[in-house]
PDB file of C-alpha atoms and ligand atoms in Angstrom:
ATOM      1  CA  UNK F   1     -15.999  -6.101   3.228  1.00 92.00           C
ATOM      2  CA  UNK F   2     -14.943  -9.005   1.233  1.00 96.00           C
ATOM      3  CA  UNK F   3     -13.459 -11.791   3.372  1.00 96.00           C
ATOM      4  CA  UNK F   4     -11.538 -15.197   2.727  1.00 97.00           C
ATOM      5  CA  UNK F   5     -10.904 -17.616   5.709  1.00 97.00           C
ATOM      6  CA  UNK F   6      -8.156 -20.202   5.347  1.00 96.00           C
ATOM      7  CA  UNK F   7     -10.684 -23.628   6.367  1.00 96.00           C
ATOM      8  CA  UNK F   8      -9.988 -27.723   6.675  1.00 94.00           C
ATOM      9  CA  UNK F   9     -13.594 -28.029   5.136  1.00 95.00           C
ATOM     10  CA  UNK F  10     -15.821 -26.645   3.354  1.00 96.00           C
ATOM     11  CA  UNK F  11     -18.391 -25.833   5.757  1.00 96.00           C
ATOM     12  CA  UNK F  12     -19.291 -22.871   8.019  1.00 96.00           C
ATOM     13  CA  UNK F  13     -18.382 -25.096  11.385  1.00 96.00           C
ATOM     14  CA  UNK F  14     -15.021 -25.857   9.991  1.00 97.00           C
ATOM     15  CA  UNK F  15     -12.360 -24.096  12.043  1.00 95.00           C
ATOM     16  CA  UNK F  16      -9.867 -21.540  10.629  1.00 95.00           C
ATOM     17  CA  UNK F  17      -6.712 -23.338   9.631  1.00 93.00           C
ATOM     18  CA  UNK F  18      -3.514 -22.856  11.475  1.00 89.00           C
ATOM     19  CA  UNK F  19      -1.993 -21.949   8.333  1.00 86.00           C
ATOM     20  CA  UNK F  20      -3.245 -19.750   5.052  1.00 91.00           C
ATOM     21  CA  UNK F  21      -0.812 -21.742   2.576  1.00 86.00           C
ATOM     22  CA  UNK F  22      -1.179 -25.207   3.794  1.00 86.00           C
ATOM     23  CA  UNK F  23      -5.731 -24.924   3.868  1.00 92.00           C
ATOM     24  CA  UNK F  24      -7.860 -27.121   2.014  1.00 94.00           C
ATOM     25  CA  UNK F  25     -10.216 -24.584   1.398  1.00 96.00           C
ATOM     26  CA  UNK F  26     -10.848 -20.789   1.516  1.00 97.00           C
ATOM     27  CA  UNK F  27     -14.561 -19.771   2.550  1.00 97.00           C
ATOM     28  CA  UNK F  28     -14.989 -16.385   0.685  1.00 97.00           C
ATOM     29  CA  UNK F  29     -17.880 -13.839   2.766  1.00 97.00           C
ATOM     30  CA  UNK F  30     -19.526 -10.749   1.760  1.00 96.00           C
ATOM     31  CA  UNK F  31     -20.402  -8.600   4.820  1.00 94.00           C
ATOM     32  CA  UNK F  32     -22.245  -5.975   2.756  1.00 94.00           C
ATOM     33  CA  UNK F  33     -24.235  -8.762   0.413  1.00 95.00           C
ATOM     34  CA  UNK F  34     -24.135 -11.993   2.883  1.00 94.00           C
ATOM     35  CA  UNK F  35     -23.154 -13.971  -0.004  1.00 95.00           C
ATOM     36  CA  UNK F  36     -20.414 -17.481   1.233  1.00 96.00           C
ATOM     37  CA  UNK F  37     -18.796 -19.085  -1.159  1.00 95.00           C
ATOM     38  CA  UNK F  38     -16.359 -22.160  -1.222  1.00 97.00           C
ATOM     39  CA  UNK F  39     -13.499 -22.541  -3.370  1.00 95.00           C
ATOM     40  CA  UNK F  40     -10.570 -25.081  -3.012  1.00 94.00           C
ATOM     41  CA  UNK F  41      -6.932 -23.605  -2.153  1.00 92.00           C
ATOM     42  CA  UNK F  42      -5.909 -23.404  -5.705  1.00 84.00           C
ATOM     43  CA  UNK F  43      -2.441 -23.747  -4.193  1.00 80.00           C
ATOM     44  CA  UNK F  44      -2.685 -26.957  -2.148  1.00 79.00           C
ATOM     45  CA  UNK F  45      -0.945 -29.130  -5.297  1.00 74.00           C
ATOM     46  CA  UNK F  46       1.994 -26.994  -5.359  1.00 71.00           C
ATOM     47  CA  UNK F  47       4.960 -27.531  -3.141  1.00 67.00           C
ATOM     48  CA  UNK F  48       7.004 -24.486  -3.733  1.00 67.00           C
ATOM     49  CA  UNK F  49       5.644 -20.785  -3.370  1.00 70.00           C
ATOM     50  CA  UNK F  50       1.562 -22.647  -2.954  1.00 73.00           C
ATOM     51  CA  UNK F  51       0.505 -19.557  -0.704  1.00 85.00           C
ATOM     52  CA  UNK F  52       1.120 -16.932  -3.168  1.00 88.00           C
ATOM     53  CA  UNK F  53      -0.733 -18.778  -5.994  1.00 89.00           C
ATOM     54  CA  UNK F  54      -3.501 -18.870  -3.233  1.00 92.00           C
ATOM     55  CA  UNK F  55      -2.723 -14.986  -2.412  1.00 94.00           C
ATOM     56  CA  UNK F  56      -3.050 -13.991  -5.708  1.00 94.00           C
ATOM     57  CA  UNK F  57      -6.566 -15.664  -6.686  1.00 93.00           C
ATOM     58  CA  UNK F  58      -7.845 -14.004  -3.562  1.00 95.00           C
ATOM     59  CA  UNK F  59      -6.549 -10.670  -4.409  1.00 96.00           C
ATOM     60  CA  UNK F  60      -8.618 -11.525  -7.748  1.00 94.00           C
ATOM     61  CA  UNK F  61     -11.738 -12.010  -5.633  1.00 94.00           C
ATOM     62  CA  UNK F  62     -11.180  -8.477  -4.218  1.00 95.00           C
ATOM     63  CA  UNK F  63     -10.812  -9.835  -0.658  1.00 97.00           C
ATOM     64  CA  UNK F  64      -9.888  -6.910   1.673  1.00 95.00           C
ATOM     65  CA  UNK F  65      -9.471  -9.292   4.963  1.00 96.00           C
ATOM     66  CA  UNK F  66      -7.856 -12.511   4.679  1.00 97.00           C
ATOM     67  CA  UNK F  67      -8.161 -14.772   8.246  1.00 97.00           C
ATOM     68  CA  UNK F  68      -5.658 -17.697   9.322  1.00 95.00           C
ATOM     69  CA  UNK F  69      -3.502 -18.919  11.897  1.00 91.00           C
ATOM     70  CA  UNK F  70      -0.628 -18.098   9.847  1.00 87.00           C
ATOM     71  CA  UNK F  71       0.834 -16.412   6.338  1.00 89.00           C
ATOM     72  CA  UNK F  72       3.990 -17.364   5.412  1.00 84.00           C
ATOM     73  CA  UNK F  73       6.674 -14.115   4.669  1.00 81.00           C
ATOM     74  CA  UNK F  74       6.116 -14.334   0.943  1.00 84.00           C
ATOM     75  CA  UNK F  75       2.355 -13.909   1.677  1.00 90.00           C
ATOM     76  CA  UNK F  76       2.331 -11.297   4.439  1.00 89.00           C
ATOM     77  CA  UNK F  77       4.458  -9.287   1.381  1.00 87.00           C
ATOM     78  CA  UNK F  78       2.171  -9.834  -0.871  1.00 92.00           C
ATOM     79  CA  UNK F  79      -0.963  -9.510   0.688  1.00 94.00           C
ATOM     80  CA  UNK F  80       0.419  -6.131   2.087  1.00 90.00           C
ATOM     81  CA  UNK F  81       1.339  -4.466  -1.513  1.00 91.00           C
ATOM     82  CA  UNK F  82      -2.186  -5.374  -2.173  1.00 94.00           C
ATOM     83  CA  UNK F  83      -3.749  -3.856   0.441  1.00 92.00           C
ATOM     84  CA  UNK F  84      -5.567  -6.481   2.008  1.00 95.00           C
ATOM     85  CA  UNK F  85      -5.601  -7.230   6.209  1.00 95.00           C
ATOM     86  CA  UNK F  86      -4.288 -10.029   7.736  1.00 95.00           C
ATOM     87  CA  UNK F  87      -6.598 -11.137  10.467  1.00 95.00           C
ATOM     88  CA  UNK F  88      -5.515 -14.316  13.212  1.00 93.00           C
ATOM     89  CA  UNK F  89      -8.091 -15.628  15.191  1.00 93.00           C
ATOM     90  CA  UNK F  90      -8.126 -17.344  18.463  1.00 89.00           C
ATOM     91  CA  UNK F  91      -6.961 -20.859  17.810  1.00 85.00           C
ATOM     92  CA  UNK F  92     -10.159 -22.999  17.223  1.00 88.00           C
ATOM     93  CA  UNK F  93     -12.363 -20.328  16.201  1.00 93.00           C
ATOM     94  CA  UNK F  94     -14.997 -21.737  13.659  1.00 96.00           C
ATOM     95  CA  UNK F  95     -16.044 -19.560   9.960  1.00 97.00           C
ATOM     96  CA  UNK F  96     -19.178 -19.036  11.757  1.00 96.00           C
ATOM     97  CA  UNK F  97     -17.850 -17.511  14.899  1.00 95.00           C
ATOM     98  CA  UNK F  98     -15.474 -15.156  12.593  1.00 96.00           C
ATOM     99  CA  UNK F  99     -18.138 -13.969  10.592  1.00 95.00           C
ATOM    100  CA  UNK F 100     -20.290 -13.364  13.815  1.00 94.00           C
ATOM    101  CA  UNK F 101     -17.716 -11.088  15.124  1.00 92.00           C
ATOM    102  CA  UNK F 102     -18.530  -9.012  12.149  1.00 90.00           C
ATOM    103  CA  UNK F 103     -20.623  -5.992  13.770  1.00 77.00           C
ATOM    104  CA  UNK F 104     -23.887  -6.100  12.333  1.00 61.00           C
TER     105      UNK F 104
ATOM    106  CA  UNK B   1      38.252  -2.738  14.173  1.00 45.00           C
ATOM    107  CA  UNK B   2      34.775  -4.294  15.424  1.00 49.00           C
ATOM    108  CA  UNK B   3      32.180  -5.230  12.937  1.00 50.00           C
ATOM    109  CA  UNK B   4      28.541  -3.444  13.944  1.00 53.00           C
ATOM    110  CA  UNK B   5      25.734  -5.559  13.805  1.00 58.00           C
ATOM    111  CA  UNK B   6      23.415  -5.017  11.326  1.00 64.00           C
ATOM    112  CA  UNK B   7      19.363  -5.092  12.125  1.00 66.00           C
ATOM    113  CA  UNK B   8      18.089  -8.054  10.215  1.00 74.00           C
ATOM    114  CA  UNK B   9      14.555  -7.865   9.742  1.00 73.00           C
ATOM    115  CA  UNK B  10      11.830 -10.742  10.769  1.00 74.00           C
ATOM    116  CA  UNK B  11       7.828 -10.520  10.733  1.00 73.00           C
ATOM    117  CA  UNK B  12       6.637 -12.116  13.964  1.00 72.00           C
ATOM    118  CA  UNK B  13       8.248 -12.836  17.432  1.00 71.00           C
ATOM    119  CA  UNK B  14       7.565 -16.640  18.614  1.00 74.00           C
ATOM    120  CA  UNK B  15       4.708 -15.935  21.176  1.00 71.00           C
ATOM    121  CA  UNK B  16       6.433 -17.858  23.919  1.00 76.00           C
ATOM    122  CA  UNK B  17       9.867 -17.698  25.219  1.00 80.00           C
ATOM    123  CA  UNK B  18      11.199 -21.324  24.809  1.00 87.00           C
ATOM    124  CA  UNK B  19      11.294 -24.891  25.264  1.00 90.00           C
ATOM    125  CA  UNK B  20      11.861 -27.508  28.046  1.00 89.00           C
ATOM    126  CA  UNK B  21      12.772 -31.320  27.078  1.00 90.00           C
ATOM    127  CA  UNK B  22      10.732 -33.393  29.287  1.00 88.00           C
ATOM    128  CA  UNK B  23      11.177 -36.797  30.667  1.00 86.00           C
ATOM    129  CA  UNK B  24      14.898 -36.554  32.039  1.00 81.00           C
ATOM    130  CA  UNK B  25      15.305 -37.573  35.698  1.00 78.00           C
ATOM    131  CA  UNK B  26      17.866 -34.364  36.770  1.00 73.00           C
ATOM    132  CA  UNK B  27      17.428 -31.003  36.010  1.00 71.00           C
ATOM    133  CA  UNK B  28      18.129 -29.448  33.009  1.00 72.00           C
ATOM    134  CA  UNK B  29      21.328 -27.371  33.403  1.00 69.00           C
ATOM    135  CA  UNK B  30      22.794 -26.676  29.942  1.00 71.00           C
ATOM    136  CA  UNK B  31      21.236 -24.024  28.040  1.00 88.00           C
ATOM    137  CA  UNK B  32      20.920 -23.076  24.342  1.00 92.00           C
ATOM    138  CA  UNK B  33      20.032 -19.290  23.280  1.00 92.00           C
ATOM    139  CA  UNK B  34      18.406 -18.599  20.024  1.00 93.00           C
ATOM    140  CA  UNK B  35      18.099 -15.302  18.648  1.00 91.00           C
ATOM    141  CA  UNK B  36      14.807 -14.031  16.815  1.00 89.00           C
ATOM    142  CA  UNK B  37      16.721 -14.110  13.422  1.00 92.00           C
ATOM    143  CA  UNK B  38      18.179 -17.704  14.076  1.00 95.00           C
ATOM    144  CA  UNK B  39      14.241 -18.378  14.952  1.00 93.00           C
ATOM    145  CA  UNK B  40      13.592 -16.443  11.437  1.00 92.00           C
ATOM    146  CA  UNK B  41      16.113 -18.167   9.143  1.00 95.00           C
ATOM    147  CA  UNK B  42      14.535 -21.640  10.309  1.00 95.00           C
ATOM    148  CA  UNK B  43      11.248 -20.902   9.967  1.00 92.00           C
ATOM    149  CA  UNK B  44      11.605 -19.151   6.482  1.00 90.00           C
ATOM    150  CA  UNK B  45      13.648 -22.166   4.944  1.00 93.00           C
ATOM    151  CA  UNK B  46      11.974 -25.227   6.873  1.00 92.00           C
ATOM    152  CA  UNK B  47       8.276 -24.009   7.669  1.00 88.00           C
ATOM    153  CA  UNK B  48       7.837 -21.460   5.018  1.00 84.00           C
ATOM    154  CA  UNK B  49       9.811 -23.359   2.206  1.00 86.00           C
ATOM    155  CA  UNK B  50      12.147 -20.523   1.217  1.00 88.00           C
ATOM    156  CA  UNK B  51      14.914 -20.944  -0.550  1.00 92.00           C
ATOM    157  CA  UNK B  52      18.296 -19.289   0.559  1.00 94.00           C
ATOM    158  CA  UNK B  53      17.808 -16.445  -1.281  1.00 93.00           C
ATOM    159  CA  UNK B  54      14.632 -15.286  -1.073  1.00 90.00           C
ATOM    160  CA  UNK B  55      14.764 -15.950   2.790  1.00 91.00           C
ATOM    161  CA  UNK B  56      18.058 -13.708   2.816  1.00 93.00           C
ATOM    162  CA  UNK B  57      15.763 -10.895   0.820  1.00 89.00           C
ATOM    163  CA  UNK B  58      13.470 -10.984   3.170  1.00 86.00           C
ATOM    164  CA  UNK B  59      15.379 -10.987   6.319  1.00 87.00           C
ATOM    165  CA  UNK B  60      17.481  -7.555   4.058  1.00 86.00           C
ATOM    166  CA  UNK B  61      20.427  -9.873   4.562  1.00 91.00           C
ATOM    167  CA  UNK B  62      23.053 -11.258   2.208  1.00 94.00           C
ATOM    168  CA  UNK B  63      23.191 -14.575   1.322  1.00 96.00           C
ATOM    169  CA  UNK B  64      26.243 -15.311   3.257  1.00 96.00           C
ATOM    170  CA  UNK B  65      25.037 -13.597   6.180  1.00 95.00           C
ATOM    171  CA  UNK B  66      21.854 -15.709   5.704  1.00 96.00           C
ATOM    172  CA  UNK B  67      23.676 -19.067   5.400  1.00 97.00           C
ATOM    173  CA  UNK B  68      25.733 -18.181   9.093  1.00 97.00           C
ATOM    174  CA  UNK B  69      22.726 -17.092  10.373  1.00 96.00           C
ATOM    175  CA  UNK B  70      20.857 -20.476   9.637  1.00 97.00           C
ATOM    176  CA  UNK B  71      23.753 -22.828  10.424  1.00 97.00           C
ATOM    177  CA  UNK B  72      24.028 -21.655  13.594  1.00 97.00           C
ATOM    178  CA  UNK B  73      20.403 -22.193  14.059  1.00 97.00           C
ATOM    179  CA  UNK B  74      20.731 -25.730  13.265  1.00 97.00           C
ATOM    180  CA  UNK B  75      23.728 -26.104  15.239  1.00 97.00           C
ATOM    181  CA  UNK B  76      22.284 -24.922  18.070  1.00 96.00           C
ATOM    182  CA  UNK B  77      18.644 -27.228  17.863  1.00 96.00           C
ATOM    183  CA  UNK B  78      21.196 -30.318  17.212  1.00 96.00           C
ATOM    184  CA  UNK B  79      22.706 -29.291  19.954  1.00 94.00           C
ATOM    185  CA  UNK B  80      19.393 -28.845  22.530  1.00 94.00           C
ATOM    186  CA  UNK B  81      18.346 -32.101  21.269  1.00 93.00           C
ATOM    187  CA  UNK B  82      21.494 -34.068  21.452  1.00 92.00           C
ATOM    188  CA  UNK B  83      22.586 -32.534  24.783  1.00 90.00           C
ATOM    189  CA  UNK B  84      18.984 -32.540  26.455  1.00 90.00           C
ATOM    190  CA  UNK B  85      19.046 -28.493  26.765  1.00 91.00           C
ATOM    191  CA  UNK B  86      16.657 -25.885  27.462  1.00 92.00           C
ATOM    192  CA  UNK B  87      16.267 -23.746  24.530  1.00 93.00           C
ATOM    193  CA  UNK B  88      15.593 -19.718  25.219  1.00 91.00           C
ATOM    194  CA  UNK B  89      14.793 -17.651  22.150  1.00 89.00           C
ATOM    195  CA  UNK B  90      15.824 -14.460  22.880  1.00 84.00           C
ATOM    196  CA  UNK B  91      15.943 -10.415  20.608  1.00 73.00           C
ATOM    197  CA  UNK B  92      19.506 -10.533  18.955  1.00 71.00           C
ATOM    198  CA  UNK B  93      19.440  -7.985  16.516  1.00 72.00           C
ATOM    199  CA  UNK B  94      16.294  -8.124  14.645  1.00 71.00           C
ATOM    200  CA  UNK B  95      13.397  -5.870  13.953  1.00 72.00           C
ATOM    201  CA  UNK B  96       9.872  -6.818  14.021  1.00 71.00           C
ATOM    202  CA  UNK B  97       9.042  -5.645  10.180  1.00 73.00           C
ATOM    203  CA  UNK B  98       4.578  -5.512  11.164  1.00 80.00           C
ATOM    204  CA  UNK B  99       3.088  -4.827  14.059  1.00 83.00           C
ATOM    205  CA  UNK B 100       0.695  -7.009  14.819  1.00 87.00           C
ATOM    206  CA  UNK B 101      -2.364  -5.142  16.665  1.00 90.00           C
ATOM    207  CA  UNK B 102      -5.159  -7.223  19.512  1.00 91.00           C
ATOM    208  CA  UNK B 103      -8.382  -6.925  19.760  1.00 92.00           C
ATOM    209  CA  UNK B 104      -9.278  -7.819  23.452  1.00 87.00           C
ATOM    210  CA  UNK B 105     -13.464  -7.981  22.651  1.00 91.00           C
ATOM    211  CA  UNK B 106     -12.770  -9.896  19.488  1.00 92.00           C
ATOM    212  CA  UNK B 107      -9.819 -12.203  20.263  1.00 90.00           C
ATOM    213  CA  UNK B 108      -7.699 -11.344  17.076  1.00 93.00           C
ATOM    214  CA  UNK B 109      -4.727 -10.095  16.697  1.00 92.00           C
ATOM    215  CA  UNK B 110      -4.726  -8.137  12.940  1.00 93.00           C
ATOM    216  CA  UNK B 111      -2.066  -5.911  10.570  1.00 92.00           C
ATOM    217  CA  UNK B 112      -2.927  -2.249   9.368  1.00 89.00           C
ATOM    218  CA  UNK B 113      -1.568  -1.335   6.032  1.00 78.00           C
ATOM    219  CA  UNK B 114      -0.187   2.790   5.697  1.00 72.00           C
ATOM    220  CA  UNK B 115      -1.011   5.186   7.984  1.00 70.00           C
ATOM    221  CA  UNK B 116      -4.372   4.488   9.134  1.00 74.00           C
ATOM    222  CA  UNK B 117      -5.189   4.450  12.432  1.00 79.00           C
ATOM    223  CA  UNK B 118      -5.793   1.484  13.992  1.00 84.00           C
ATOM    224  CA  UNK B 119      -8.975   0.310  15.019  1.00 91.00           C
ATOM    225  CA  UNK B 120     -10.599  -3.609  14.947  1.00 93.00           C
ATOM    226  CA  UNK B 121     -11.637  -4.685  11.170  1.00 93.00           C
ATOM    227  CA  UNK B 122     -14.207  -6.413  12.898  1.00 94.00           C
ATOM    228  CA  UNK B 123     -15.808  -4.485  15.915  1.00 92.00           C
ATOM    229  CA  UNK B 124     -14.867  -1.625  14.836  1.00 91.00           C
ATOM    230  CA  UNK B 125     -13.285  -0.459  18.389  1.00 90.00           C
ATOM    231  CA  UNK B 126     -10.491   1.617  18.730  1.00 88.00           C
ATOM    232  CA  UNK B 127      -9.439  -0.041  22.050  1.00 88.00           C
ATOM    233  CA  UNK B 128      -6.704  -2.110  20.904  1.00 89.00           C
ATOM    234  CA  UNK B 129      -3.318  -2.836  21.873  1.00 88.00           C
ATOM    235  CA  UNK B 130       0.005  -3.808  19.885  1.00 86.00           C
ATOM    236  CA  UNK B 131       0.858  -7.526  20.150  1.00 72.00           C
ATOM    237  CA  UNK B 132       4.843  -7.451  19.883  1.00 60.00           C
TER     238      UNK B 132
HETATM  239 ZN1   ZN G 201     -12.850  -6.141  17.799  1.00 57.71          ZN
END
């Protein structure tokens, strides 16, 4: 399972941002080969339609579970053509914590 | 000959039923009822960034509808603020277009795509409950 968090930083501790469009970064986790990666929201410059630019690189990184507070409606449409689960944690809930949550 | 009201479609019910102002000496009396699509059409257009159109598509509205739907919204927040009113946001005629499912063990609440049947991404459980 391939899995992109919506984070303020780009750190494990950083909490899961309230919102997937608006994030600074997206931590990217591979459950199967532990690999974490970083990469900045490749929408955060844009002001109109920024969370399905983001969406779509995702959905090039073959993410199956993307985690936020909230997607916006053009996202949740997107995101659900491509097949990939919309997770919301608890507000506050670190990367770490997510990715602990993950049964081993 | 009366006009039936159509189901407009939204994607996620407000998890709380309102607001109070605060701060006023007597008690609130007047009262200002938002539906779920009025909720919608603001939310699409000022929070999401919408324009008219695509936030009509995605509420399966017209764009007229859209644009009644949404000035009454406003009206009605100008109004609550202006007047110092409670606002309720209440069903109207809209659908919830996902269900969102809980996990109680995990503290998320998740979507499931087709037919599958539901069970946590993350624990794995199958002891979940929909989150309406
Ligand atoms: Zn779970």
């Amino acid at each position: 399972m391939i899995i992109a968090a919506a984070l303020s930083e780009n750190n494990l501790n950083s909490p899961v941002d309230v919102h997937f469009s608006r994030c600074n970064w997206f931590g990217i986790y591979n459950s199967i080969t532990k690999n974490l990666d970083f990469i900045v929201n490749p929408g955060i410059s844009m002001d109109e339609d920024a969370g399905l630019k983001s969406a779509e690189i995702l959905v090039s990184h073959s993410v199956n579970v993307a985690v936020a507070g909230r997607f916006s409606a053009k996202v949740v449409e997107l995101f659900r053509k491509a097949n990939v689960q919309m997770v919301i944690p608890e507000t506050n809930t670190s990367f770490l914590e997510f990715i602990n949550l993950i049964k081993k | 000959m009366a006009r039936t009201k159509k189901q407009r479609s939204i994607q996620r019910a407000p998890n709380y039923s309102g607001f109070k102002p605060f701060g006023v000496q007597k008690p609130v009396e007047c009262e200002v009822k938002l539906s779920l699509e009025e909720y919608e059409s603001m939310k699409l257009c000022d929070y999401d960034m919408l324009n008219h159109e695509d936030a009509a598509n995605m509420m399966k509205v017209s764009r007229p509808t859209f644009t009644r739907i949404y000035q009454s919204a406003r009206q009605k927040l100008a109004k609550a603020l202006v007047e110092v009113s409670v606002i309720c946001i209440e069903g109207g005629h809209a659908t919830i277009d996902i269900i969102w499912y809980m996990c109680a063990h995990c503290r998320i609440s998740f979507d499931i795509s087709g037919n599958k049947t539901p069970l946590c991404p993350l624990c794995g459980s199958g002891n979940i409950t929909e989150n309406k």
